[in-house]
GROMACS .gro file of C-alpha atoms in nm:
model
  226
    1UNK     CA    1   0.000   0.000   0.000
    2UNK     CA    2   0.124   0.346  -0.088
    3UNK     CA    3   0.018   0.679   0.058
    4UNK     CA    4  -0.004   1.018  -0.114
    5UNK     CA    5  -0.049   1.281   0.157
    6UNK     CA    6  -0.277   1.578   0.110
    7UNK     CA    7  -0.300   1.900   0.311
    8UNK     CA    8  -0.291   1.883   0.689
    9UNK     CA    9  -0.623   1.779   0.836
   10UNK     CA   10  -0.742   1.632   0.507
   11UNK     CA   11  -0.989   1.350   0.464
   12UNK     CA   12  -0.875   1.002   0.364
   13UNK     CA   13  -0.945   0.818   0.039
   14UNK     CA   14  -0.857   0.453  -0.020
   15UNK     CA   15  -0.812   0.346  -0.383
   16UNK     CA   16  -0.850  -0.031  -0.420
   17UNK     CA   17  -0.749  -0.148  -0.767
   18UNK     CA   18  -0.685  -0.476  -0.942
   19UNK     CA   19  -0.879  -0.754  -1.110
   20UNK     CA   20  -0.899  -0.784  -1.488
   21UNK     CA   21  -0.616  -0.593  -1.657
   22UNK     CA   22  -0.831  -0.494  -1.955
   23UNK     CA   23  -0.975  -0.204  -1.757
   24UNK     CA   24  -0.624  -0.077  -1.680
   25UNK     CA   25  -0.699  -0.026  -1.310
   26UNK     CA   26  -0.366   0.142  -1.232
   27UNK     CA   27  -0.374   0.391  -1.517
   28UNK     CA   28  -0.747   0.456  -1.475
   29UNK     CA   29  -0.734   0.531  -1.104
   30UNK     CA   30  -0.419   0.737  -1.150
   31UNK     CA   31  -0.639   0.974  -1.350
   32UNK     CA   32  -0.820   1.070  -1.028
   33UNK     CA   33  -0.557   1.053  -0.755
   34UNK     CA   34  -0.431   1.409  -0.825
   35UNK     CA   35  -0.788   1.538  -0.815
   36UNK     CA   36  -0.847   1.375  -0.479
   37UNK     CA   37  -0.527   1.520  -0.338
   38UNK     CA   38  -0.615   1.865  -0.468
   39UNK     CA   39  -0.957   1.822  -0.304
   40UNK     CA   40  -0.793   1.773   0.034
   41UNK     CA   41  -0.762   1.396   0.066
   42UNK     CA   42  -0.477   1.183   0.184
   43UNK     CA   43  -0.481   0.904  -0.073
   44UNK     CA   44  -0.383   0.546   0.001
   45UNK     CA   45  -0.355   0.302  -0.289
   46UNK     CA   46  -0.396  -0.070  -0.239
   47UNK     CA   47  -0.361  -0.361  -0.480
   48UNK     CA   48  -0.520  -0.615  -0.246
   49UNK     CA   49  -0.875  -0.680  -0.131
   50UNK     CA   50  -0.728  -0.757   0.209
   51UNK     CA   51  -0.758  -0.384   0.269
   52UNK     CA   52  -1.123  -0.463   0.335
   53UNK     CA   53  -1.014  -0.670   0.635
   54UNK     CA   54  -0.853  -0.372   0.808
   55UNK     CA   55  -1.137  -0.239   1.022
   56UNK     CA   56  -0.931   0.045   1.165
   57UNK     CA   57  -0.824   0.163   0.820
   58UNK     CA   58  -1.180   0.151   0.685
   59UNK     CA   59  -1.325   0.327   0.990
   60UNK     CA   60  -1.088   0.619   0.930
   61UNK     CA   61  -1.152   0.624   0.552
   62UNK     CA   62  -1.400   0.873   0.412
   63UNK     CA   63  -1.408   0.738   0.056
   64UNK     CA   64  -1.328   0.407  -0.111
   65UNK     CA   65  -1.261   0.432  -0.485
   66UNK     CA   66  -1.280   0.079  -0.620
   67UNK     CA   67  -1.154  -0.033  -0.961
   68UNK     CA   68  -1.156  -0.413  -0.943
   69UNK     CA   69  -1.320  -0.587  -1.238
   70UNK     CA   70  -1.453  -0.941  -1.195
   71UNK     CA   71  -1.251  -1.145  -0.947
   72UNK     CA   72  -1.365  -1.302  -0.622
   73UNK     CA   73  -1.403  -1.145  -0.283
   74UNK     CA   74  -1.392  -1.357   0.031
   75UNK     CA   75  -1.684  -1.348   0.274
   76UNK     CA   76  -1.460  -1.173   0.526
   77UNK     CA   77  -1.345  -0.909   0.278
   78UNK     CA   78  -1.702  -0.852   0.161
   79UNK     CA   79  -1.825  -0.815   0.517
   80UNK     CA   80  -1.550  -0.565   0.595
   81UNK     CA   81  -1.646  -0.351   0.295
   82UNK     CA   82  -2.016  -0.378   0.370
   83UNK     CA   83  -1.965  -0.283   0.735
   84UNK     CA   84  -1.755   0.020   0.643
   85UNK     CA   85  -2.006   0.157   0.393
   86UNK     CA   86  -2.299   0.099   0.628
   87UNK     CA   87  -2.107   0.296   0.890
   88UNK     CA   88  -2.061   0.596   0.658
   89UNK     CA   89  -1.759   0.535   0.436
   90UNK     CA   90  -1.843   0.630   0.077
   91UNK     CA   91  -1.800   0.383  -0.212
   92UNK     CA   92  -1.753   0.505  -0.567
   93UNK     CA   93  -1.634   0.377  -0.902
   94UNK     CA   94  -1.696   0.347  -1.272
   95UNK     CA   95  -1.761   0.083  -1.534
   96UNK     CA   96  -1.652  -0.274  -1.456
   97UNK     CA   97  -1.440  -0.165  -1.163
   98UNK     CA   98  -1.754  -0.140  -0.953
   99UNK     CA   99  -2.046  -0.271  -1.165
  100UNK     CA  100  -1.873  -0.589  -1.287
  101UNK     CA  101  -1.698  -0.688  -0.966
  102UNK     CA  102  -1.751  -0.999  -0.757
  103UNK     CA  103  -2.042  -1.132  -0.961
  104UNK     CA  104  -2.108  -1.419  -0.722
  105UNK     CA  105  -2.142  -1.199  -0.412
  106UNK     CA  106  -2.509  -1.121  -0.364
  107UNK     CA  107  -2.463  -0.873  -0.080
  108UNK     CA  108  -2.207  -0.676  -0.280
  109UNK     CA  109  -2.449  -0.650  -0.571
  110UNK     CA  110  -2.726  -0.531  -0.341
  111UNK     CA  111  -2.495  -0.262  -0.204
  112UNK     CA  112  -2.382  -0.135  -0.545
  113UNK     CA  113  -2.732  -0.144  -0.691
  114UNK     CA  114  -2.653  -0.282  -1.035
  115UNK     CA  115  -2.460  -0.556  -1.210
  116UNK     CA  116  -2.314  -0.569  -1.562
  117UNK     CA  117  -2.476  -0.822  -1.794
  118UNK     CA  118  -2.332  -0.746  -2.139
  119UNK     CA  119  -2.226  -0.472  -2.380
  120UNK     CA  120  -2.402  -0.552  -2.708
  121UNK     CA  121  -2.195  -0.471  -3.015
  122UNK     CA  122  -1.877  -0.393  -2.823
  123UNK     CA  123  -1.771  -0.034  -2.884
  124UNK     CA  124  -2.073   0.157  -3.018
  125UNK     CA  125  -2.173   0.519  -3.062
  126UNK     CA  126  -2.434   0.612  -2.804
  127UNK     CA  127  -2.555   0.896  -2.587
  128UNK     CA  128  -2.590   0.933  -2.214
  129UNK     CA  129  -2.875   1.162  -2.111
  130UNK     CA  130  -2.928   1.322  -1.772
  131UNK     CA  131  -3.282   1.266  -1.648
  132UNK     CA  132  -3.461   1.605  -1.659
  133UNK     CA  133  -3.607   1.553  -1.312
  134UNK     CA  134  -3.254   1.496  -1.170
  135UNK     CA  135  -3.085   1.779  -1.360
  136UNK     CA  136  -3.027   1.977  -1.042
  137UNK     CA  137  -2.843   1.696  -0.863
  138UNK     CA  138  -2.488   1.814  -0.779
  139UNK     CA  139  -2.328   1.523  -0.963
  140UNK     CA  140  -2.487   1.605  -1.300
  141UNK     CA  141  -2.582   1.973  -1.270
  142UNK     CA  142  -2.507   2.158  -1.593
  143UNK     CA  143  -2.467   1.836  -1.794
  144UNK     CA  144  -2.753   1.759  -2.032
  145UNK     CA  145  -2.624   1.480  -2.256
  146UNK     CA  146  -2.302   1.362  -2.412
  147UNK     CA  147  -2.192   1.120  -2.683
  148UNK     CA  148  -1.930   0.847  -2.649
  149UNK     CA  149  -1.791   0.562  -2.858
  150UNK     CA  150  -1.734   0.284  -2.610
  151UNK     CA  151  -1.903  -0.006  -2.437
  152UNK     CA  152  -2.267   0.055  -2.354
  153UNK     CA  153  -2.348  -0.137  -2.037
  154UNK     CA  154  -2.666  -0.342  -2.018
  155UNK     CA  155  -2.723  -0.401  -1.646
  156UNK     CA  156  -2.950  -0.564  -1.396
  157UNK     CA  157  -3.045  -0.273  -1.173
  158UNK     CA  158  -3.207  -0.244  -0.833
  159UNK     CA  159  -3.531  -0.041  -0.864
  160UNK     CA  160  -3.433   0.146  -0.548
  161UNK     CA  161  -3.132   0.324  -0.703
  162UNK     CA  162  -3.147   0.697  -0.777
  163UNK     CA  163  -3.086   0.712  -1.152
  164UNK     CA  164  -2.923   1.039  -1.257
  165UNK     CA  165  -2.851   0.957  -1.622
  166UNK     CA  166  -2.950   0.683  -1.861
  167UNK     CA  167  -2.866   0.544  -2.204
  168UNK     CA  168  -3.099   0.397  -2.468
  169UNK     CA  169  -3.002   0.099  -2.682
  170UNK     CA  170  -3.042   0.071  -3.058
  171UNK     CA  171  -3.132  -0.247  -3.241
  172UNK     CA  172  -2.868  -0.519  -3.261
  173UNK     CA  173  -2.907  -0.839  -3.469
  174UNK     CA  174  -2.787  -1.063  -3.187
  175UNK     CA  175  -2.996  -0.887  -2.923
  176UNK     CA  176  -3.324  -0.788  -3.091
  177UNK     CA  177  -3.497  -0.734  -2.758
  178UNK     CA  178  -3.277  -0.439  -2.661
  179UNK     CA  179  -3.408  -0.195  -2.924
  180UNK     CA  180  -3.534   0.111  -2.739
  181UNK     CA  181  -3.447  -0.024  -2.395
  182UNK     CA  182  -3.328   0.245  -2.154
  183UNK     CA  183  -3.070   0.154  -1.891
  184UNK     CA  184  -2.922   0.343  -1.595
  185UNK     CA  185  -2.578   0.488  -1.675
  186UNK     CA  186  -2.514   0.701  -1.364
  187UNK     CA  187  -2.673   0.629  -1.030
  188UNK     CA  188  -2.641   0.659  -0.654
  189UNK     CA  189  -2.764   0.445  -0.371
  190UNK     CA  190  -2.771   0.486   0.008
  191UNK     CA  191  -2.631   0.193   0.205
  192UNK     CA  192  -2.682   0.235   0.576
  193UNK     CA  193  -2.512   0.563   0.663
  194UNK     CA  194  -2.293   0.545   0.351
  195UNK     CA  195  -2.344   0.655  -0.007
  196UNK     CA  196  -2.260   0.466  -0.326
  197UNK     CA  197  -2.188   0.627  -0.665
  198UNK     CA  198  -2.166   0.440  -0.997
  199UNK     CA  199  -2.093   0.556  -1.354
  200UNK     CA  200  -2.107   0.279  -1.613
  201UNK     CA  201  -1.900   0.466  -1.872
  202UNK     CA  202  -1.524   0.421  -1.846
  203UNK     CA  203  -1.390   0.116  -2.028
  204UNK     CA  204  -1.088   0.296  -2.170
  205UNK     CA  205  -0.875   0.588  -2.069
  206UNK     CA  206  -1.009   0.828  -2.331
  207UNK     CA  207  -1.359   0.763  -2.193
  208UNK     CA  208  -1.236   0.898  -1.862
  209UNK     CA  209  -1.091   1.201  -2.041
  210UNK     CA  210  -1.428   1.290  -2.194
  211UNK     CA  211  -1.507   1.619  -2.016
  212UNK     CA  212  -1.858   1.523  -1.910
  213UNK     CA  213  -1.748   1.181  -1.788
  214UNK     CA  214  -1.456   1.328  -1.595
  215UNK     CA  215  -1.681   1.591  -1.438
  216UNK     CA  216  -1.946   1.338  -1.335
  217UNK     CA  217  -1.695   1.098  -1.184
  218UNK     CA  218  -1.507   1.370  -0.995
  219UNK     CA  219  -1.831   1.506  -0.856
  220UNK     CA  220  -1.948   1.155  -0.776
  221UNK     CA  221  -1.635   1.082  -0.573
  222UNK     CA  222  -1.687   1.392  -0.363
  223UNK     CA  223  -2.061   1.333  -0.326
  224UNK     CA  224  -2.016   0.975  -0.203
  225UNK     CA  225  -1.750   1.067   0.050
  226UNK     CA  226  -1.829   1.085   0.419
   0.00000   0.00000   0.00000
């Protein structure tokens, strides 16, 4: 584990990264470490899920940024994460690093509020639209819609999530039933005293450099934090 100190008296963020290399967890999370430091966080970076076993560390952590695609989490690690978020530690992430993690762990999926199913067509042109009734939410305020060429996540979503932005699927010959289906693309969910933030866009680094995506994720990290 490495630590990047922020200003004196700053809050603490824990970046937990690993899993499938295709989502470049090191390079992707490195995009946001400077922002967190500039926002007054001491940043600790971990490449092991055993960080979720350290109750003292998690109790003193204001925000967990997770980028861990697929993989398995032990019952003890899962319980440690769950306990921390219920107690007020924020959990935030994007794409597979949070929405395609630990597929077999039911409690984790309940906490996050959605689980990746597929991305029909691979990289496709599509839009993400902010829901008009949520346009004043601090995570998406000032963002109406934006276009990307990347994976469009089809998810199983908990009806209790607060959807801030969505994406609508076009027809695909292998998935005829998806034509016109609208899916959550940015959402939040309370979990005990904690808050969870998810953005499904972010497969590749240039996705994260899209201004609207960067803005939404940065705001989401701060919003989820204790």
